[in-house]
Amino acid sequence: MKRGYLYTWLLVQCFVLKIITMTLRELQDRALRLSAEERWQLINALMRSLQPKARSKVKPKGLAASLIGIAKTDAPPPTDAEVKAMLDERLVQKYL
């Protein structure tokens, strides 16, 4: 009778919980006492546990989107007159 994934998962969990108190040699001995089919199931479960986890498919943000709010301050935004004064001051510095 084939044993399903639940059995394999439970088997791996038992090994994982026992490994804290079990030496590697004891673990190997217990694994060798399993049937060939159970050993293959254990191998498959261990191989799956070593596979890298699939990353979530979140779209990466563009550079502009990542810069939103970077210059945010607690001060209110400058008025049109203040912006014109800053631009005029910059032009004077640039061309003098």
mmCIF file of C-alpha atoms in Angstrom:
data_model
loop_
_atom_site.group_PDB
_atom_site.id
_atom_site.type_symbol
_atom_site.label_atom_id
_atom_site.label_comp_id
_atom_site.label_asym_id
_atom_site.label_seq_id
_atom_site.Cartn_x
_atom_site.Cartn_y
_atom_site.Cartn_z
ATOM 1 C CA MET A 1 0.000 0.000 0.000
ATOM 2 C CA LYS A 2 1.415 3.381 -1.001
ATOM 3 C CA ARG A 3 1.713 5.908 1.727
ATOM 4 C CA GLY A 4 0.816 9.490 0.865
ATOM 5 C CA TYR A 5 2.461 12.812 1.357
ATOM 6 C CA LEU A 6 0.894 13.229 4.800
ATOM 7 C CA TYR A 7 2.696 10.125 5.989
ATOM 8 C CA THR A 8 5.959 11.375 4.475
ATOM 9 C CA TRP A 9 5.488 14.789 6.059
ATOM 10 C CA LEU A 10 4.792 13.184 9.441
ATOM 11 C CA LEU A 11 7.818 10.951 9.038
ATOM 12 C CA VAL A 12 10.070 13.921 8.284
ATOM 13 C CA GLN A 13 8.594 15.856 11.206
ATOM 14 C CA CYS A 14 9.341 12.954 13.524
ATOM 15 C CA PHE A 15 12.911 12.854 12.285
ATOM 16 C CA VAL A 16 13.226 16.617 12.684
ATOM 17 C CA LEU A 17 11.896 16.532 16.245
ATOM 18 C CA LYS A 18 14.044 13.569 17.228
ATOM 19 C CA ILE A 19 17.202 14.967 15.650
ATOM 20 C CA ILE A 20 17.621 17.324 18.594
ATOM 21 C CA THR A 21 18.370 14.390 20.884
ATOM 22 C CA MET A 22 19.574 11.977 18.214
ATOM 23 C CA THR A 23 23.094 11.819 16.820
ATOM 24 C CA LEU A 24 23.698 11.691 13.098
ATOM 25 C CA ARG A 25 24.667 8.019 13.363
ATOM 26 C CA GLU A 26 21.400 7.169 15.148
ATOM 27 C CA LEU A 27 19.458 9.049 12.503
ATOM 28 C CA GLN A 28 21.215 7.134 9.731
ATOM 29 C CA ASP A 29 20.506 3.824 11.460
ATOM 30 C CA ARG A 30 16.804 4.644 11.784
ATOM 31 C CA ALA A 31 16.588 5.762 8.151
ATOM 32 C CA LEU A 32 18.166 2.491 7.009
ATOM 33 C CA ARG A 33 15.469 0.538 8.849
ATOM 34 C CA LEU A 34 12.807 2.057 6.575
ATOM 35 C CA SER A 35 11.584 0.237 3.509
ATOM 36 C CA ALA A 36 13.049 1.250 0.157
ATOM 37 C CA GLU A 37 9.856 3.103 -0.758
ATOM 38 C CA GLU A 38 9.855 4.995 2.552
ATOM 39 C CA ARG A 39 13.523 5.919 2.083
ATOM 40 C CA TRP A 40 12.744 7.318 -1.375
ATOM 41 C CA GLN A 41 9.876 9.311 0.106
ATOM 42 C CA LEU A 42 12.225 10.622 2.783
ATOM 43 C CA ILE A 43 14.844 11.520 0.164
ATOM 44 C CA ASN A 44 12.223 13.354 -1.919
ATOM 45 C CA ALA A 45 10.944 15.249 1.124
ATOM 46 C CA LEU A 46 14.481 16.250 2.106
ATOM 47 C CA MET A 47 15.301 17.323 -1.460
ATOM 48 C CA ARG A 48 12.142 19.461 -1.590
ATOM 49 C CA SER A 49 13.135 21.071 1.701
ATOM 50 C CA LEU A 50 16.469 22.078 0.149
ATOM 51 C CA GLN A 51 14.888 23.758 -2.877
ATOM 52 C CA PRO A 52 14.886 27.559 -2.729
ATOM 53 C CA LYS A 53 11.501 29.005 -1.921
ATOM 54 C CA ALA A 54 9.650 30.563 -4.837
ATOM 55 C CA ARG A 55 9.690 34.332 -4.600
ATOM 56 C CA SER A 56 6.405 36.136 -4.643
ATOM 57 C CA LYS A 57 5.624 37.683 -7.995
ATOM 58 C CA VAL A 58 5.536 41.293 -6.866
ATOM 59 C CA LYS A 59 6.309 43.684 -9.660
ATOM 60 C CA PRO A 60 9.484 45.613 -8.921
ATOM 61 C CA LYS A 61 8.940 49.312 -8.583
ATOM 62 C CA GLY A 62 10.665 51.663 -10.939
ATOM 63 C CA LEU A 63 13.242 54.156 -9.784
ATOM 64 C CA ALA A 64 10.775 57.034 -9.858
ATOM 65 C CA ALA A 65 8.236 55.123 -7.763
ATOM 66 C CA SER A 66 10.877 54.316 -5.157
ATOM 67 C CA LEU A 67 11.763 58.008 -4.809
ATOM 68 C CA ILE A 68 8.240 59.142 -3.909
ATOM 69 C CA GLY A 69 8.330 60.881 -0.573
ATOM 70 C CA ILE A 70 12.137 60.941 -0.304
ATOM 71 C CA ALA A 71 12.211 64.732 0.227
ATOM 72 C CA LYS A 72 9.119 64.880 2.400
ATOM 73 C CA THR A 73 9.359 67.263 5.358
ATOM 74 C CA ASP A 74 7.074 68.470 8.101
ATOM 75 C CA ALA A 75 7.255 72.023 6.706
ATOM 76 C CA PRO A 76 4.539 73.276 4.353
ATOM 77 C CA PRO A 77 5.442 73.441 0.649
ATOM 78 C CA PRO A 78 6.884 76.731 -0.621
ATOM 79 C CA THR A 79 4.571 79.250 -2.188
ATOM 80 C CA ASP A 80 4.853 80.285 -5.838
ATOM 81 C CA ALA A 81 6.588 83.514 -4.791
ATOM 82 C CA GLU A 82 9.140 81.585 -2.693
ATOM 83 C CA VAL A 83 9.844 79.199 -5.570
ATOM 84 C CA LYS A 84 10.329 82.136 -7.972
ATOM 85 C CA ALA A 85 12.733 83.753 -5.473
ATOM 86 C CA MET A 86 14.720 80.483 -5.139
ATOM 87 C CA LEU A 87 14.957 80.132 -8.928
ATOM 88 C CA ASP A 88 16.032 83.756 -9.340
ATOM 89 C CA GLU A 89 18.677 83.273 -6.623
ATOM 90 C CA ARG A 90 19.972 80.140 -8.334
ATOM 91 C CA LEU A 91 20.198 81.902 -11.710
ATOM 92 C CA VAL A 92 22.131 84.788 -10.131
ATOM 93 C CA GLN A 93 24.572 82.320 -8.509
ATOM 94 C CA LYS A 94 24.945 80.369 -11.739
ATOM 95 C CA TYR A 95 25.678 83.288 -14.037
ATOM 96 C CA LEU A 96 27.679 85.589 -11.743
#
